[in-house]
Amino acid sequence: MLECNEAAEINPTRLENDSFGIVISEADAVSIDRCENAVLRTAYPAMREALSEHLSGVSEKKALENAHSSEIIVNSRQYRVDGEVGRFEFKTHIVDDGDKGQYNTICDLFSELSSREYYRTVGFKEVAMIYGDTEQSYSKTAAFINRIRYQTEGGTPYRTLRENTQAEGAELIIHIEEKTRVILQQEGFSEDGTCLEHKEAYIETQPATLSVVQVTEAIEKDQRGSEADEDILQNPVSYEDPEETVNITIDDVCVKKQKETREKQRAPKKEKRQSVNNTIVHVEKGGRSYRLNGYGSKATLCFLIAFILNNDLLGYRFQFFTDGHKTLNATILKMFSWYKNIGIILDWHHLEKKCKELLSMAMKGRVVRNEVLNKLLPLLWQGMTAKAIAYLQEVPGSLIKDPGVMEKLMKYLERNTQCIPCYAVRKELGLRNSSAIGEKMNDLIVSDRQKNNGMSWSKSGSVAL
């Protein structure tokens, strides 16, 4: 109810009919902004009080149903709620029936809480945690939700919001880990993802590839009618049939690790900064996709195996896209050694970046480096890794500044030969060459939120968020 008064202040008041109302001045009554503010400042306290009275009444009703001839006692501690409408409390009740036991609505009717805990509603979690904490800092989120709930005093503190969010994330991780453990056990795997029952279906599944005709046409189109180089034809990476393939992109993202304790030091010590490692997996099949996140590649690959088993994806080809990190590729091959229909493709962007970085350190000057790069990259784009290595071996020693780095580049290419396809032909066939979707998921899930303004994180806090 809104009333006008010449000198009234904008404050909600209880009216004679036990409803909420507000009285504003005549000057404010013609202001759209002040009228809106007045209504909202009335509405939220009214909703909180209405909820409090309703839930107190429900508690008392249930207590009466269980009271029989016993006395109902109001609990000294009220039940506390942090909701989308704000923080509020309501009364709970105890019934002591002697031999029949005690009925307490604080735990027998509602979710039991610790002495300082608030019950967090689904609406609160959605607004504060999903739309708030994952997008901006805890302090900004707390300030925002308290503002929109018109509860700047007595609202949710940002430290409490941080603790609640991390606890909620930790519970989700525990749930995923438990579900993963159950699925792996049911399907004959150990908890660490080791296959204990080698079934014929895992080994005998033949890769579904595009026809020789399709591949040949794509090569001829790429070569513009000229005779295809033998290295292109002999490239070890097959051209998978996209209709029979599950594309899996895996990438690690690191954030600064928070120190356990802060020690005062006169002179800062130079030490390598530790990091918290999140592994992001993006799974895509037939236009549908799913994202997984965990601490470290091994744990997340266990999630992936359970996801594959639980979604009936066995029998398809698992095409992995990575940045070529040696440890990551080795972990994938080890954990999927039970399944033969898999492949790993080195993302073109990372291959190009690696060549540029190492040649910058190996060659004498930018001009020489660019000349070598301009001849090297076309060979790699065509998937002619052997010719690329041979070319690097023939670069005159007088142009090389650091032979050790040049040797490192050649070993890198040799090690990844089985992961370097003919990118040009794959492009003609409409097949994926990039792990860019993994990079994007890193940004959305971790980097955008956790790599700003020198932030540092605990392992549990980073992964839970």
XYZ file of C-alpha atoms in Angstrom:
465
model
C 0.000 0.000 0.000
C 1.406 3.410 -1.018
C 0.221 6.662 0.587
C 1.265 10.314 0.192
C 2.147 12.693 2.987
C 3.773 16.106 2.760
C 6.712 15.388 5.072
C 6.880 11.601 5.208
C 10.141 9.634 5.085
C 10.453 6.629 2.831
C 10.341 3.762 5.349
C 8.151 0.655 5.379
C 5.600 0.476 8.203
C 3.048 -2.053 9.432
C -0.549 -0.935 8.912
C -3.619 -1.549 11.110
C -4.785 -4.513 8.981
C -1.443 -6.229 9.670
C -0.143 -5.598 6.149
C 2.924 -3.705 5.047
C 2.693 -0.252 3.597
C 4.781 2.822 2.965
C 4.073 6.515 3.175
C 5.987 8.900 0.941
C 5.936 12.636 0.510
C 3.911 14.301 -2.216
C 7.145 15.438 -3.854
C 8.439 11.853 -4.016
C 5.080 10.537 -5.209
C 5.616 12.051 -8.676
C 9.102 10.528 -9.013
C 9.036 7.187 -10.804
C 12.452 6.229 -9.397
C 11.520 7.010 -5.785
C 8.198 5.219 -6.075
C 9.920 2.129 -7.450
C 12.527 2.249 -4.686
C 9.822 2.673 -2.062
C 7.887 -0.356 -3.329
C 10.971 -2.573 -3.436
C 12.107 -1.508 0.017
C 8.667 -2.492 1.237
C 8.304 -5.682 -0.778
C 11.470 -7.503 0.281
C 11.037 -7.048 4.065
C 7.374 -8.030 3.621
C 8.310 -11.206 1.731
C 10.905 -12.146 4.337
C 8.407 -11.648 7.165
C 5.671 -13.527 5.312
C 7.999 -16.484 4.781
C 9.096 -16.376 8.416
C 5.507 -16.416 9.678
C 4.474 -19.155 7.258
C 7.369 -21.488 8.129
C 6.922 -20.837 11.846
C 3.281 -21.814 11.426
C 4.203 -24.983 9.506
C 6.644 -25.928 12.272
C 4.025 -25.412 14.962
C 1.403 -27.386 13.006
C 3.719 -30.371 12.591
C 4.666 -30.178 16.252
C 0.964 -30.252 17.226
C 0.432 -33.327 15.066
C 3.160 -35.110 17.020
C 2.388 -33.631 20.423
C -0.546 -35.783 21.532
C -0.837 -34.657 25.144
C 2.715 -33.271 25.459
C 3.729 -29.657 25.728
C 5.144 -27.834 22.715
C 8.274 -25.817 23.389
C 9.671 -23.133 21.074
C 13.367 -23.661 20.338
C 15.649 -21.012 21.772
C 17.584 -20.919 18.501
C 15.668 -19.870 15.412
C 16.109 -21.572 12.052
C 18.142 -19.361 9.720
C 17.708 -19.085 5.956
C 19.754 -17.375 3.263
C 17.401 -17.087 0.317
C 16.798 -15.236 -2.913
C 14.606 -12.824 -0.955
C 17.323 -12.253 1.659
C 18.259 -13.559 5.081
C 15.501 -14.317 7.563
C 14.732 -16.529 10.566
C 11.706 -18.466 11.784
C 10.662 -20.353 14.911
C 10.968 -24.105 15.318
C 9.418 -26.351 17.965
C 10.193 -29.297 20.232
C 7.818 -31.988 21.475
C 9.029 -34.265 24.279
C 6.868 -37.395 24.520
C 9.004 -39.080 27.140
C 9.243 -42.766 26.272
C 8.146 -42.138 22.693
C 11.135 -39.833 22.162
C 11.585 -36.242 21.162
C 10.282 -34.621 17.998
C 12.190 -31.509 16.939
C 11.187 -29.680 13.779
C 14.664 -28.139 13.550
C 15.983 -31.520 12.418
C 12.975 -33.841 11.946
C 11.097 -31.509 9.595
C 13.774 -29.206 8.176
C 17.382 -29.898 7.175
C 19.562 -30.007 10.247
C 22.083 -27.172 10.487
C 25.088 -26.446 12.644
C 24.822 -23.655 15.207
C 26.105 -20.931 12.839
C 24.884 -22.344 9.549
C 22.187 -20.931 7.274
C 19.962 -22.995 5.017
C 20.749 -21.850 1.460
C 17.805 -21.994 -0.936
C 18.060 -23.159 -4.536
C 17.253 -19.633 -5.718
C 20.056 -18.192 -3.608
C 22.566 -20.717 -4.970
C 21.521 -19.982 -8.538
C 21.783 -16.202 -8.199
C 24.819 -16.020 -5.905
C 26.925 -18.982 -6.962
C 26.117 -19.717 -10.603
C 25.453 -16.206 -11.913
C 27.557 -14.418 -9.308
C 30.658 -16.164 -7.979
C 31.582 -17.835 -11.266
C 31.574 -14.463 -13.031
C 33.047 -12.015 -10.516
C 34.715 -11.787 -7.118
C 33.021 -12.917 -3.920
C 32.995 -9.393 -2.497
C 31.331 -7.941 -5.600
C 28.799 -10.762 -5.687
C 27.933 -10.312 -2.007
C 27.499 -6.571 -2.464
C 25.314 -7.143 -5.525
C 22.952 -9.761 -4.082
C 22.542 -7.797 -0.834
C 21.689 -4.729 -2.883
C 19.047 -6.423 -5.039
C 17.524 -8.049 -1.937
C 17.434 -4.672 -0.156
C 19.340 -6.048 2.807
C 22.592 -4.139 2.972
C 22.532 -4.525 6.759
C 22.422 -8.111 7.985
C 22.952 -9.502 4.494
C 25.364 -12.217 3.366
C 29.039 -11.422 4.127
C 31.408 -12.119 1.251
C 33.604 -14.418 3.361
C 30.567 -16.533 4.166
C 29.622 -16.563 0.484
C 33.130 -17.746 -0.415
C 33.057 -20.550 2.167
C 29.561 -21.625 1.109
C 30.498 -21.682 -2.575
C 33.637 -23.701 -1.990
C 31.715 -26.135 0.217
C 29.016 -26.526 -2.447
C 31.654 -27.151 -5.131
C 33.446 -29.654 -2.893
C 30.192 -31.584 -2.426
C 29.697 -31.704 -6.196
C 33.244 -33.015 -6.693
C 32.680 -35.714 -4.074
C 29.453 -36.686 -5.859
C 31.198 -36.883 -9.252
C 34.085 -38.885 -7.775
C 31.695 -41.328 -6.137
C 29.615 -41.727 -9.291
C 32.823 -42.254 -11.275
C 33.995 -44.911 -8.807
C 30.682 -46.796 -9.012
C 30.569 -46.722 -12.844
C 34.192 -47.858 -13.174
C 33.647 -50.682 -10.703
C 30.502 -51.867 -12.508
C 32.304 -51.864 -15.873
C 35.388 -53.744 -14.690
C 37.787 -50.869 -14.064
C 39.825 -49.982 -10.992
C 39.331 -46.664 -9.197
C 42.353 -45.160 -11.000
C 40.872 -45.975 -14.427
C 42.837 -49.169 -15.121
C 40.891 -51.682 -17.213
C 40.736 -55.023 -15.367
C 38.548 -56.859 -17.876
C 39.897 -56.650 -21.414
C 36.831 -57.264 -23.549
C 37.047 -58.126 -27.249
C 34.832 -55.161 -28.141
C 37.529 -52.788 -26.838
C 40.278 -54.295 -28.999
C 38.506 -55.422 -32.160
C 36.651 -52.203 -32.951
C 38.014 -51.028 -36.293
C 38.455 -47.292 -36.901
C 35.672 -45.843 -39.031
C 37.483 -43.715 -41.608
C 36.470 -41.774 -44.684
C 36.693 -43.647 -47.976
C 39.860 -43.681 -50.070
C 37.937 -41.871 -52.816
C 36.989 -38.997 -50.493
C 40.544 -38.657 -49.205
C 42.065 -38.830 -52.702
C 39.697 -36.164 -54.003
C 40.586 -33.901 -51.063
C 44.316 -34.396 -51.686
C 43.950 -33.626 -55.398
C 41.885 -30.538 -54.595
C 44.495 -29.354 -52.102
C 47.351 -30.038 -54.532
C 45.415 -28.254 -57.296
C 45.697 -31.171 -59.676
C 49.433 -31.766 -59.242
C 50.729 -35.171 -58.210
C 50.403 -35.758 -54.460
C 53.625 -36.015 -52.493
C 54.293 -39.519 -51.170
C 54.672 -38.132 -47.633
C 51.076 -36.873 -47.732
C 49.822 -40.288 -48.779
C 51.896 -42.048 -46.108
C 50.930 -39.749 -43.225
C 50.187 -42.039 -40.227
C 47.152 -40.074 -38.987
C 43.932 -41.472 -40.425
C 40.964 -39.408 -41.590
C 38.166 -40.339 -39.210
C 34.511 -40.495 -40.183
C 32.900 -37.614 -38.244
C 29.625 -39.559 -37.986
C 31.416 -42.320 -36.066
C 33.725 -40.146 -33.972
C 33.681 -38.604 -30.512
C 35.838 -35.476 -30.503
C 37.603 -34.966 -27.174
C 39.605 -31.832 -26.413
C 41.831 -31.822 -23.333
C 43.807 -28.896 -21.996
C 45.379 -27.909 -18.700
C 45.036 -24.469 -17.171
C 47.133 -23.322 -14.235
C 46.374 -20.606 -11.685
C 48.617 -19.261 -8.955
C 48.638 -21.360 -5.836
C 47.869 -19.665 -2.563
C 50.537 -19.942 0.115
C 49.535 -21.902 3.188
C 50.982 -19.251 5.512
C 52.138 -15.673 5.081
C 55.551 -15.048 6.563
C 57.113 -11.639 6.952
C 60.478 -11.479 5.232
C 62.946 -8.641 4.983
C 64.123 -9.660 1.547
C 61.880 -11.687 -0.742
C 63.305 -15.042 -1.740
C 63.398 -15.953 -5.400
C 61.495 -19.199 -5.749
C 59.394 -20.825 -8.421
C 55.761 -19.927 -7.913
C 53.595 -23.012 -7.421
C 50.340 -23.414 -9.282
C 47.007 -25.195 -9.067
C 46.358 -27.334 -12.125
C 42.834 -27.696 -13.542
C 42.252 -30.061 -16.462
C 39.349 -29.246 -18.770
C 37.805 -31.892 -21.038
C 35.340 -31.015 -23.785
C 33.438 -33.989 -25.260
C 31.470 -33.537 -28.491
C 29.403 -36.017 -30.493
C 26.818 -35.204 -33.135
C 26.399 -31.574 -32.122
C 25.956 -32.391 -28.425
C 28.700 -31.562 -25.960
C 29.675 -31.867 -22.312
C 32.411 -30.367 -20.176
C 34.378 -31.972 -17.352
C 36.783 -30.328 -14.944
C 39.066 -31.816 -12.298
C 42.341 -31.463 -10.491
C 45.023 -32.890 -12.777
C 44.808 -34.873 -15.999
C 44.682 -38.347 -14.448
C 41.688 -37.621 -12.201
C 39.809 -35.880 -15.010
C 40.514 -38.717 -17.457
C 38.914 -41.076 -14.916
C 35.820 -38.841 -15.078
C 36.001 -39.050 -18.875
C 36.195 -42.858 -18.941
C 33.184 -43.085 -16.623
C 31.315 -40.548 -18.778
C 32.023 -42.579 -21.929
C 30.912 -45.824 -20.297
C 27.774 -44.250 -18.819
C 26.698 -42.678 -22.129
C 27.160 -45.727 -24.387
C 29.939 -44.173 -26.452
C 31.999 -47.350 -26.797
C 32.437 -48.436 -30.416
C 33.042 -44.916 -31.692
C 36.473 -43.517 -32.453
C 37.850 -41.290 -29.700
C 39.702 -38.462 -31.442
C 41.723 -36.458 -28.926
C 42.963 -32.921 -29.604
C 45.807 -31.644 -27.390
C 48.552 -29.033 -27.277
C 51.217 -31.741 -27.652
C 52.344 -31.736 -24.032
C 54.409 -34.901 -23.603
C 53.038 -35.838 -20.171
C 49.406 -35.251 -21.192
C 49.703 -37.346 -24.372
C 51.459 -40.134 -22.485
C 48.728 -40.137 -19.806
C 45.969 -40.348 -22.441
C 47.637 -43.274 -24.211
C 48.271 -45.089 -20.939
C 44.755 -44.669 -19.555
C 43.139 -45.617 -22.898
C 45.534 -48.485 -23.683
C 42.530 -50.846 -23.297
C 40.795 -49.252 -26.297
C 42.359 -49.392 -29.753
C 40.070 -47.065 -31.685
C 41.665 -43.800 -30.549
C 43.939 -41.129 -31.960
C 45.654 -37.922 -30.870
C 45.998 -34.840 -33.054
C 48.385 -32.033 -32.227
C 46.609 -28.698 -32.454
C 47.975 -26.678 -35.392
C 48.118 -23.426 -33.443
C 50.312 -24.966 -30.738
C 52.545 -26.648 -33.322
C 53.052 -23.340 -35.129
C 53.649 -21.505 -31.833
C 56.208 -24.077 -30.685
C 58.151 -23.810 -33.931
C 58.211 -20.002 -33.725
C 59.370 -19.986 -30.102
C 62.164 -22.538 -30.530
C 63.411 -21.096 -33.827
C 63.561 -17.638 -32.215
C 65.972 -19.072 -29.644
C 67.885 -21.250 -32.116
C 68.525 -18.940 -35.088
C 70.745 -15.886 -35.475
C 68.305 -13.034 -35.826
C 64.722 -12.489 -36.810
C 65.329 -12.433 -40.574
C 66.999 -15.853 -40.628
C 64.392 -17.260 -38.287
C 61.541 -16.103 -40.562
C 63.222 -17.602 -43.640
C 63.471 -20.998 -41.970
C 59.950 -20.706 -40.594
C 58.488 -19.859 -44.024
C 59.868 -23.125 -45.424
C 59.155 -25.264 -42.346
C 55.496 -24.461 -41.690
C 54.174 -25.391 -45.187
C 55.808 -28.817 -44.820
C 54.133 -29.346 -41.455
C 50.785 -28.043 -42.754
C 50.977 -30.759 -45.409
C 51.796 -33.339 -42.733
C 55.254 -34.018 -44.144
C 56.998 -34.306 -40.780
C 59.931 -36.387 -42.054
C 60.731 -33.767 -44.723
C 60.408 -31.000 -42.119
C 62.960 -32.710 -39.849
C 65.273 -33.340 -42.828
C 65.046 -29.668 -43.770
C 66.035 -28.575 -40.254
C 69.002 -30.950 -40.343
C 70.227 -29.247 -43.511
C 70.099 -25.692 -42.132
C 73.690 -24.348 -42.244
C 75.425 -24.272 -38.868
C 76.546 -20.696 -39.542
C 72.906 -19.568 -39.196
C 72.296 -21.378 -35.919
C 72.878 -19.601 -32.622
C 71.999 -22.473 -30.293
C 72.310 -26.002 -31.767
C 70.802 -27.470 -28.570
C 67.506 -25.671 -29.142
C 67.476 -26.752 -32.798
C 67.968 -30.335 -31.661
C 65.111 -29.884 -29.194
C 62.777 -28.783 -31.999
C 63.677 -31.775 -34.149
C 63.093 -34.183 -31.258
C 59.747 -32.475 -30.584
C 58.643 -33.061 -34.186
C 59.953 -36.628 -34.186
C 58.149 -37.412 -30.906
C 54.845 -36.045 -32.257
C 55.016 -37.616 -35.732
C 52.064 -39.885 -34.949
C 50.017 -36.816 -33.900
C 50.812 -34.488 -36.810
C 48.270 -35.078 -39.613
C 48.016 -33.498 -43.018
C 46.196 -30.407 -41.782
C 45.548 -29.200 -45.340
C 43.674 -32.359 -46.355
C 41.747 -32.428 -43.075
C 40.635 -28.870 -43.783
C 39.417 -29.893 -47.242
C 37.498 -32.783 -45.673
C 35.903 -30.515 -43.068
C 37.617 -32.287 -40.167
C 38.779 -30.544 -37.043
C 42.411 -29.382 -36.784
C 42.222 -27.352 -33.628
C 41.825 -27.672 -29.868
C 40.509 -24.088 -29.735
C 37.265 -25.220 -28.102
C 39.361 -26.485 -25.178
C 41.057 -23.114 -24.851
C 37.648 -21.441 -24.872
C 36.391 -23.761 -22.135
C 39.509 -22.906 -20.103
C 38.611 -19.237 -20.373
C 34.950 -19.723 -19.493
C 35.410 -22.205 -16.659
C 38.686 -21.114 -15.038
C 40.771 -18.299 -16.537
C 38.231 -15.477 -16.806
C 37.393 -15.806 -13.113
C 40.641 -16.989 -11.563
C 43.423 -15.220 -13.478
C 42.693 -11.585 -12.665
C 44.508 -9.014 -10.541
C 47.146 -11.378 -9.196
C 44.635 -13.791 -7.672
C 45.924 -16.928 -5.959
C 43.943 -20.012 -4.999
C 44.016 -23.105 -2.842
C 43.635 -26.435 -4.612
C 40.201 -27.060 -3.111
C 39.009 -23.485 -3.724
C 40.035 -23.382 -7.375
C 38.637 -26.730 -8.465
C 35.450 -26.362 -6.392
C 34.647 -23.024 -7.973
